[in-house]
């Protein structure tokens, strides 16, 4: 069986309109993949930067997968949330990216988007916060039914991932 | 020849420098955390640096140039070692307070790496706590720093990032390729590790 180790961290995020951000993340795979060790999802700390504009989480990711096939290569997805001074959480963006298929260290910048509502909802979002969210979070990393969405771009999430592959050349896979 | 299932990871490097725009007189404590399958075979996995002052020029840098030297032995890349650094400084009243926590994985590819780690401190939950913390010098700290190396339990913490730390690593692995692990793409489809090296091997490779 081929094995994949994903060792890295969610470094932080930049380009969002406000500070005090946290991120809910998860890794999604196809049916042939089995997680042998490590957490497949989690939530980072809430960071409010002192001087610079980017939020830093430094959240570790360490997962060990075993697989029988290439279909359903792991995808990591993010939901960036904003926590205001009253403790309310507001969605700031959804994003996903595939875990790199080449072994080694990778620095990935994953862009995010947020659903934008009607004009009335946008005005109320400007004054009160809140805003539309996805009912089914699977839509973050799947393409089905995306055509119904209207979205607006938000900032990007920075991830540093190291990928270790095992026995892939034994099965003739070139990556 | 017995097939051992162990590979070694040798890490050399240094805690080079840091930028903390608001503070002075800082020293660092570091430790390496790793999973249950890992073992330290040589070197120190914890230590304390010297106290340093900011440079009196435009760079405003703190320099430690502190050596890191450690070798690990393991059967499984899960639980890859992480370096946790916590920086302490002296506040206006003369007590040691935490100036930042930072964590990074040891790089998984052999070679030289220079990483800039963001440093953050936990924030007090309320304004009153912030005031008492400032007066008494008892800032919020992590009880066990190793929680930074885990993914769980951090979602309830609120932090403030202030400053960066630069660490450089020189990473060497032994026997990782022999066990079938690949960390560099170029070696995967071309090289074949011979079973034995000696006068009988013939020097030819098979595809």
CSV table of C-alpha atoms in Angstrom, one decimal:
chain,number,residue,atom,x,y,z
A,1,UNK,CA,0.0,0.0,0.0
A,2,UNK,CA,1.3,3.4,-0.8
A,3,UNK,CA,1.4,5.9,2.0
A,4,UNK,CA,1.4,9.7,2.2
A,5,UNK,CA,2.5,11.8,5.1
A,6,UNK,CA,1.4,15.5,5.2
A,7,UNK,CA,3.5,17.4,7.6
A,8,UNK,CA,3.2,21.2,7.8
A,9,UNK,CA,1.3,24.1,9.2
A,10,UNK,CA,-1.4,26.6,8.4
A,11,UNK,CA,0.8,29.7,8.7
A,12,UNK,CA,-1.8,32.4,8.5
A,13,UNK,CA,-4.0,34.6,6.3
A,14,UNK,CA,-3.7,38.0,4.7
A,15,UNK,CA,-5.8,40.3,2.7
A,16,UNK,CA,-8.9,40.2,4.9
A,17,UNK,CA,-10.8,43.4,5.8
A,18,UNK,CA,-10.4,43.0,9.5
A,19,UNK,CA,-8.2,41.5,12.2
A,20,UNK,CA,-9.2,38.9,14.8
A,21,UNK,CA,-9.4,35.9,12.5
A,22,UNK,CA,-9.5,32.1,13.0
A,23,UNK,CA,-9.7,29.3,10.6
A,24,UNK,CA,-11.6,26.0,10.5
A,25,UNK,CA,-9.9,23.5,8.3
A,26,UNK,CA,-10.4,19.9,7.2
A,27,UNK,CA,-8.8,17.4,4.8
A,28,UNK,CA,-11.1,15.5,2.5
A,29,UNK,CA,-10.2,12.4,0.5
A,30,UNK,CA,-11.8,9.8,-1.7
A,31,UNK,CA,-12.9,6.3,-0.8
A,32,UNK,CA,-9.6,4.5,-1.5
A,33,UNK,CA,-7.8,6.6,1.2
A,34,UNK,CA,-7.6,5.6,4.8
A,35,UNK,CA,-6.3,8.0,7.6
A,36,UNK,CA,-3.9,6.0,9.8
A,37,UNK,CA,-2.9,8.7,12.2
A,38,UNK,CA,-3.5,12.4,12.8
A,39,UNK,CA,-6.4,14.8,13.0
A,40,UNK,CA,-8.3,15.4,9.8
A,41,UNK,CA,-9.9,18.6,10.8
A,42,UNK,CA,-9.6,21.3,13.4
A,43,UNK,CA,-9.8,24.9,14.3
A,44,UNK,CA,-7.0,27.4,14.8
A,45,UNK,CA,-6.5,30.0,17.5
A,46,UNK,CA,-7.9,33.5,17.1
A,47,UNK,CA,-5.2,35.9,16.2
A,48,UNK,CA,-5.2,39.7,16.4
A,49,UNK,CA,-2.0,41.1,15.0
A,50,UNK,CA,-0.2,43.9,16.8
A,51,UNK,CA,1.6,45.6,13.9
A,52,UNK,CA,1.3,43.9,10.6
A,53,UNK,CA,-1.8,43.2,8.6
A,54,UNK,CA,-1.7,39.4,8.3
A,55,UNK,CA,-3.1,37.0,11.0
A,56,UNK,CA,-0.8,34.2,12.0
A,57,UNK,CA,-2.0,30.9,13.3
A,58,UNK,CA,1.0,28.5,13.0
A,59,UNK,CA,-1.4,25.5,13.3
A,60,UNK,CA,0.3,22.2,12.9
A,61,UNK,CA,-0.9,19.5,10.4
A,62,UNK,CA,0.4,16.0,10.7
A,63,UNK,CA,-1.5,13.2,8.9
A,64,UNK,CA,-0.6,9.8,7.7
A,65,UNK,CA,-2.7,8.3,4.9
A,66,UNK,CA,-2.6,4.9,3.3
A,67,UNK,CA,-4.1,4.5,-0.2
A,68,UNK,CA,-4.9,1.9,-2.8
A,69,UNK,CA,-5.6,4.4,-5.6
A,70,UNK,CA,-4.9,7.9,-6.8
A,71,UNK,CA,-8.5,9.0,-7.1
A,72,UNK,CA,-9.6,11.3,-4.4
A,73,UNK,CA,-6.2,12.8,-3.7
A,74,UNK,CA,-6.4,14.8,-0.4
A,75,UNK,CA,-7.8,18.3,-0.6
A,76,UNK,CA,-7.5,20.7,2.3
A,77,UNK,CA,-10.3,23.2,2.8
A,78,UNK,CA,-10.6,26.3,4.9
A,79,UNK,CA,-13.3,28.5,6.4
A,80,UNK,CA,-11.9,31.8,7.7
A,81,UNK,CA,-14.0,33.4,10.4
A,82,UNK,CA,-13.8,36.7,12.1
A,83,UNK,CA,-14.5,37.0,15.8
A,84,UNK,CA,-15.4,40.5,17.0
A,85,UNK,CA,-15.0,42.0,20.4
A,86,UNK,CA,-18.5,40.8,21.5
A,87,UNK,CA,-17.5,37.2,20.7
A,88,UNK,CA,-19.7,36.9,17.6
A,89,UNK,CA,-18.4,34.8,14.7
A,90,UNK,CA,-18.8,36.0,11.2
A,91,UNK,CA,-17.8,34.1,8.1
A,92,UNK,CA,-15.1,35.7,6.1
A,93,UNK,CA,-14.2,33.2,3.4
A,94,UNK,CA,-14.2,29.7,2.0
A,95,UNK,CA,-11.2,28.2,0.2
A,96,UNK,CA,-9.7,24.9,-0.7
A,97,UNK,CA,-6.6,23.6,-2.4
A,98,UNK,CA,-5.2,20.1,-3.3
A,99,UNK,CA,-2.4,18.8,-1.2
A,100,UNK,CA,0.6,18.9,-3.5
A,101,UNK,CA,1.4,15.6,-5.3
A,102,UNK,CA,5.2,16.0,-5.4
A,103,UNK,CA,7.2,15.2,-2.3
A,104,UNK,CA,9.0,18.0,-0.7
A,105,UNK,CA,8.2,21.4,1.0
A,106,UNK,CA,5.5,23.6,-0.6
A,107,UNK,CA,4.3,27.1,0.2
A,108,UNK,CA,0.7,27.5,-0.9
A,109,UNK,CA,-1.4,30.6,-1.1
A,110,UNK,CA,-5.0,29.6,-1.2
A,111,UNK,CA,-7.5,32.3,-2.3
A,112,UNK,CA,-10.9,32.5,-0.6
A,113,UNK,CA,-14.3,33.8,-1.5
A,114,UNK,CA,-17.5,34.6,0.4
A,115,UNK,CA,-21.1,34.2,-0.8
A,116,UNK,CA,-22.6,37.6,-1.5
A,117,UNK,CA,-26.3,38.1,-0.9
A,118,UNK,CA,-28.9,40.4,-2.4
A,119,UNK,CA,-28.4,44.2,-2.2
A,120,UNK,CA,-30.5,44.4,0.9
A,121,UNK,CA,-28.4,41.6,2.6
A,122,UNK,CA,-25.2,43.4,1.6
A,123,UNK,CA,-26.4,46.6,3.2
A,124,UNK,CA,-27.4,44.8,6.4
A,125,UNK,CA,-24.1,43.0,6.4
A,126,UNK,CA,-22.2,46.3,6.2
A,127,UNK,CA,-23.9,47.7,9.3
A,128,UNK,CA,-24.7,44.6,11.4
A,129,UNK,CA,-22.3,42.0,10.3
A,130,UNK,CA,-23.3,38.4,9.6
A,131,UNK,CA,-24.1,37.4,6.0
A,132,UNK,CA,-25.0,34.3,4.0
A,133,UNK,CA,-23.2,31.1,4.6
A,134,UNK,CA,-23.2,27.8,2.8
A,135,UNK,CA,-25.8,25.3,4.1
A,136,UNK,CA,-23.7,22.4,2.9
A,137,UNK,CA,-19.9,22.9,3.4
A,138,UNK,CA,-19.1,20.2,0.9
A,139,UNK,CA,-19.6,22.9,-1.8
A,140,UNK,CA,-16.2,24.4,-0.7
A,141,UNK,CA,-14.3,21.6,-2.4
A,142,UNK,CA,-16.8,20.2,-4.9
A,143,UNK,CA,-17.8,21.6,-8.2
A,144,UNK,CA,-21.4,20.3,-8.4
A,145,UNK,CA,-24.1,23.0,-8.2
A,146,UNK,CA,-21.6,25.8,-7.9
A,147,UNK,CA,-23.3,27.7,-10.7
A,148,UNK,CA,-26.0,28.8,-8.4
A,149,UNK,CA,-23.7,30.8,-6.2
A,150,UNK,CA,-22.8,34.5,-6.4
A,151,UNK,CA,-19.6,35.2,-4.5
A,152,UNK,CA,-17.1,37.9,-3.8
A,153,UNK,CA,-13.4,37.6,-3.4
A,154,UNK,CA,-11.7,37.8,0.1
A,155,UNK,CA,-8.1,37.4,1.2
A,156,UNK,CA,-5.9,34.3,1.0
A,157,UNK,CA,-4.7,31.6,3.4
A,158,UNK,CA,-1.0,30.7,3.6
A,159,UNK,CA,-0.1,27.1,4.1
A,160,UNK,CA,3.3,25.5,4.3
A,161,UNK,CA,3.0,21.8,3.6
A,162,UNK,CA,5.6,19.1,3.4
A,163,UNK,CA,4.6,15.9,1.6
A,164,UNK,CA,6.4,12.6,2.1
A,165,UNK,CA,5.4,9.7,-0.2
A,166,UNK,CA,6.2,6.1,0.4
A,167,UNK,CA,6.2,3.2,-2.2
A,168,UNK,CA,4.8,5.3,-5.0
A,169,UNK,CA,7.6,4.3,-7.3
A,170,UNK,CA,7.0,0.7,-6.6
A,171,UNK,CA,3.6,1.0,-8.1
A,172,UNK,CA,5.0,2.9,-11.1
A,173,UNK,CA,3.6,6.3,-10.2
A,174,UNK,CA,5.6,9.3,-11.3
A,175,UNK,CA,5.2,12.4,-9.3
B,1,UNK,CA,21.7,-8.4,5.8
B,2,UNK,CA,18.9,-7.5,8.1
B,3,UNK,CA,16.4,-4.9,7.0
B,4,UNK,CA,16.2,-2.3,9.7
B,5,UNK,CA,13.0,-0.3,9.7
B,6,UNK,CA,14.6,2.7,11.4
B,7,UNK,CA,15.7,6.0,9.8
B,8,UNK,CA,17.7,8.9,11.3
B,9,UNK,CA,17.1,12.6,11.0
B,10,UNK,CA,19.9,14.9,11.9
B,11,UNK,CA,19.1,18.5,12.4
B,12,UNK,CA,21.7,21.2,12.8
B,13,UNK,CA,21.0,24.9,12.8
B,14,UNK,CA,20.6,28.0,14.8
B,15,UNK,CA,18.1,30.4,16.4
B,16,UNK,CA,19.4,33.3,14.4
B,17,UNK,CA,17.6,36.5,15.2
B,18,UNK,CA,14.3,38.1,15.8
B,19,UNK,CA,12.3,41.3,15.3
B,20,UNK,CA,10.2,42.6,18.2
B,21,UNK,CA,9.5,46.2,17.5
B,22,UNK,CA,8.1,47.1,20.9
B,23,UNK,CA,10.4,45.3,23.3
B,24,UNK,CA,14.0,45.0,24.5
B,25,UNK,CA,16.2,42.6,26.5
B,26,UNK,CA,14.9,39.3,25.2
B,27,UNK,CA,16.0,35.6,25.7
B,28,UNK,CA,14.5,32.4,24.3
B,29,UNK,CA,13.7,29.0,25.6
B,30,UNK,CA,13.3,26.3,23.0
B,31,UNK,CA,12.3,22.7,22.9
B,32,UNK,CA,11.7,20.0,20.3
B,33,UNK,CA,8.5,18.0,20.5
B,34,UNK,CA,7.9,14.8,18.5
B,35,UNK,CA,5.5,11.9,18.2
B,36,UNK,CA,5.5,8.7,20.2
B,37,UNK,CA,7.6,6.8,17.5
B,38,UNK,CA,10.5,9.2,17.7
B,39,UNK,CA,13.5,9.1,20.0
B,40,UNK,CA,16.4,11.5,20.5
B,41,UNK,CA,19.7,9.7,20.0
B,42,UNK,CA,22.0,12.7,20.5
B,43,UNK,CA,21.9,16.4,21.2
B,44,UNK,CA,19.8,18.5,23.5
B,45,UNK,CA,16.1,18.8,23.0
B,46,UNK,CA,15.7,21.8,25.3
B,47,UNK,CA,17.7,24.8,26.0
B,48,UNK,CA,18.0,28.5,27.0
B,49,UNK,CA,19.7,31.2,25.0
B,50,UNK,CA,21.5,34.3,26.2
B,51,UNK,CA,19.7,37.6,26.9
B,52,UNK,CA,20.2,40.1,24.1
B,53,UNK,CA,19.4,43.7,23.5
B,54,UNK,CA,18.1,45.3,20.3
B,55,UNK,CA,20.6,46.6,17.8
B,56,UNK,CA,20.9,50.4,18.0
B,57,UNK,CA,20.5,50.9,14.3
B,58,UNK,CA,17.6,50.9,11.7
B,59,UNK,CA,17.3,47.1,11.7
B,60,UNK,CA,16.3,46.9,15.4
B,61,UNK,CA,17.2,43.2,15.5
B,62,UNK,CA,17.8,40.8,18.3
B,63,UNK,CA,20.6,38.3,17.5
B,64,UNK,CA,21.3,35.1,19.4
B,65,UNK,CA,23.1,33.0,16.9
B,66,UNK,CA,22.3,30.0,19.2
B,67,UNK,CA,23.3,26.5,18.0
B,68,UNK,CA,20.8,23.7,17.6
B,69,UNK,CA,22.1,20.2,17.3
B,70,UNK,CA,19.9,17.1,17.6
B,71,UNK,CA,19.6,13.7,16.0
B,72,UNK,CA,16.4,11.7,16.0
B,73,UNK,CA,15.7,8.0,15.3
B,74,UNK,CA,12.3,6.8,14.2
B,75,UNK,CA,10.3,4.1,12.4
B,76,UNK,CA,7.5,6.4,11.2
B,77,UNK,CA,7.3,10.0,9.9
B,78,UNK,CA,4.1,10.6,11.8
B,79,UNK,CA,4.9,13.0,14.7
B,80,UNK,CA,7.6,14.7,12.7
B,81,UNK,CA,9.6,16.9,15.2
B,82,UNK,CA,8.6,20.5,15.8
B,83,UNK,CA,10.7,23.3,17.3
B,84,UNK,CA,8.8,25.4,19.8
B,85,UNK,CA,10.5,28.7,20.8
B,86,UNK,CA,9.3,31.0,23.5
B,87,UNK,CA,10.8,34.4,23.9
B,88,UNK,CA,10.8,36.1,27.3
B,89,UNK,CA,11.6,39.8,28.0
B,90,UNK,CA,11.9,42.1,30.9
B,91,UNK,CA,9.0,44.5,31.4
B,92,UNK,CA,9.0,48.0,32.8
B,93,UNK,CA,8.8,46.6,36.4
B,94,UNK,CA,11.7,44.2,36.0
B,95,UNK,CA,9.8,40.9,35.9
B,96,UNK,CA,10.2,38.3,33.2
B,97,UNK,CA,7.2,38.3,30.9
B,98,UNK,CA,6.4,36.2,27.8
B,99,UNK,CA,7.0,38.1,24.5
B,100,UNK,CA,6.1,35.4,22.1
B,101,UNK,CA,5.6,31.8,21.3
B,102,UNK,CA,6.5,30.3,17.9
B,103,UNK,CA,6.3,26.8,16.5
B,104,UNK,CA,7.5,25.3,13.2
B,105,UNK,CA,8.1,21.8,11.9
B,106,UNK,CA,11.7,20.7,11.2
B,107,UNK,CA,11.9,20.7,7.4
B,108,UNK,CA,11.2,17.4,5.7
B,109,UNK,CA,13.7,17.8,2.8
B,110,UNK,CA,17.4,17.6,3.3
B,111,UNK,CA,19.4,20.7,2.9
B,112,UNK,CA,19.5,24.2,4.2
B,113,UNK,CA,16.3,26.0,5.2
B,114,UNK,CA,15.7,29.5,6.7
B,115,UNK,CA,12.3,29.9,8.2
B,116,UNK,CA,10.7,33.1,9.6
B,117,UNK,CA,8.4,32.1,12.4
B,118,UNK,CA,5.6,34.5,13.6
B,119,UNK,CA,5.6,35.0,17.4
B,120,UNK,CA,2.3,35.4,19.3
B,121,UNK,CA,1.2,35.8,22.9
B,122,UNK,CA,-2.0,34.7,24.5
B,123,UNK,CA,-4.4,37.6,25.2
B,124,UNK,CA,-6.2,38.3,28.5
B,125,UNK,CA,-9.9,37.6,28.4
B,126,UNK,CA,-11.0,41.0,29.6
B,127,UNK,CA,-9.8,44.5,30.1
B,128,UNK,CA,-9.6,44.2,33.8
B,129,UNK,CA,-7.4,41.1,33.5
B,130,UNK,CA,-5.2,43.0,31.0
B,131,UNK,CA,-4.7,45.7,33.6
B,132,UNK,CA,-3.9,43.4,36.4
B,133,UNK,CA,-1.6,41.4,34.2
B,134,UNK,CA,0.3,44.6,33.3
B,135,UNK,CA,0.6,45.8,36.9
B,136,UNK,CA,1.6,42.5,38.5
B,137,UNK,CA,3.7,41.2,35.6
B,138,UNK,CA,1.8,37.9,35.4
B,139,UNK,CA,0.8,37.8,31.8
B,140,UNK,CA,-1.2,34.9,30.3
B,141,UNK,CA,1.1,32.0,29.5
B,142,UNK,CA,0.7,28.5,28.2
B,143,UNK,CA,0.9,26.0,31.1
B,144,UNK,CA,2.4,23.4,28.8
B,145,UNK,CA,4.0,24.7,25.7
B,146,UNK,CA,3.7,21.5,24.0
B,147,UNK,CA,0.0,22.3,23.3
B,148,UNK,CA,1.3,24.5,20.5
B,149,UNK,CA,2.5,21.4,18.6
B,150,UNK,CA,-0.9,19.8,18.7
B,151,UNK,CA,-3.9,20.6,16.6
B,152,UNK,CA,-6.5,20.1,19.4
B,153,UNK,CA,-7.4,22.5,22.2
B,154,UNK,CA,-6.1,25.7,20.4
B,155,UNK,CA,-9.5,26.8,19.2
B,156,UNK,CA,-10.4,28.5,22.4
B,157,UNK,CA,-7.2,30.6,22.7
B,158,UNK,CA,-7.1,34.2,21.6
B,159,UNK,CA,-3.6,35.5,20.7
B,160,UNK,CA,-1.9,38.6,19.5
B,161,UNK,CA,1.0,38.2,17.1
B,162,UNK,CA,3.9,40.6,17.6
B,163,UNK,CA,7.2,39.9,16.0
B,164,UNK,CA,9.1,37.3,14.0
B,165,UNK,CA,11.9,34.9,14.8
B,166,UNK,CA,14.3,33.6,12.1
B,167,UNK,CA,15.6,30.0,12.5
B,168,UNK,CA,17.8,28.2,10.1
B,169,UNK,CA,18.0,24.4,9.7
B,170,UNK,CA,20.5,22.0,8.0
B,171,UNK,CA,18.7,18.7,7.6
B,172,UNK,CA,20.3,15.3,6.9
B,173,UNK,CA,18.4,12.0,6.6
B,174,UNK,CA,19.8,8.5,6.7
B,175,UNK,CA,18.0,5.4,5.3
B,176,UNK,CA,14.8,7.2,4.5
B,177,UNK,CA,15.0,6.2,0.8
B,178,UNK,CA,15.8,2.7,1.7
B,179,UNK,CA,12.6,2.3,3.6
B,180,UNK,CA,10.7,3.6,0.5
B,181,UNK,CA,10.0,7.2,1.6
B,182,UNK,CA,10.5,9.9,-0.9
B,183,UNK,CA,11.0,13.5,0.1
B,184,UNK,CA,12.5,14.8,-3.2
B,185,UNK,CA,10.7,14.4,-6.5
B,186,UNK,CA,13.7,14.0,-8.8
B,187,UNK,CA,14.9,10.8,-7.1
B,188,UNK,CA,11.7,8.9,-7.5
B,189,UNK,CA,11.6,7.5,-11.0
B,190,UNK,CA,15.3,7.2,-11.8
B,191,UNK,CA,17.5,6.0,-9.0
B,192,UNK,CA,17.6,2.4,-7.6
B,193,UNK,CA,19.3,1.8,-4.3
B,194,UNK,CA,21.6,-1.3,-4.8
B,195,UNK,CA,21.1,-4.1,-2.3
B,196,UNK,CA,24.7,-4.4,-1.5
B,197,UNK,CA,27.8,-2.4,-2.5
B,198,UNK,CA,30.9,-4.4,-3.2
B,199,UNK,CA,32.8,-6.4,-5.8
B,200,UNK,CA,29.9,-8.7,-6.7
B,201,UNK,CA,27.3,-6.0,-7.4
B,202,UNK,CA,28.5,-5.3,-10.9
B,203,UNK,CA,27.6,-1.6,-10.8
B,204,UNK,CA,24.5,-1.9,-13.0
B,205,UNK,CA,21.1,-0.7,-12.2
B,206,UNK,CA,17.8,-2.3,-13.1
B,207,UNK,CA,14.7,-0.4,-14.2
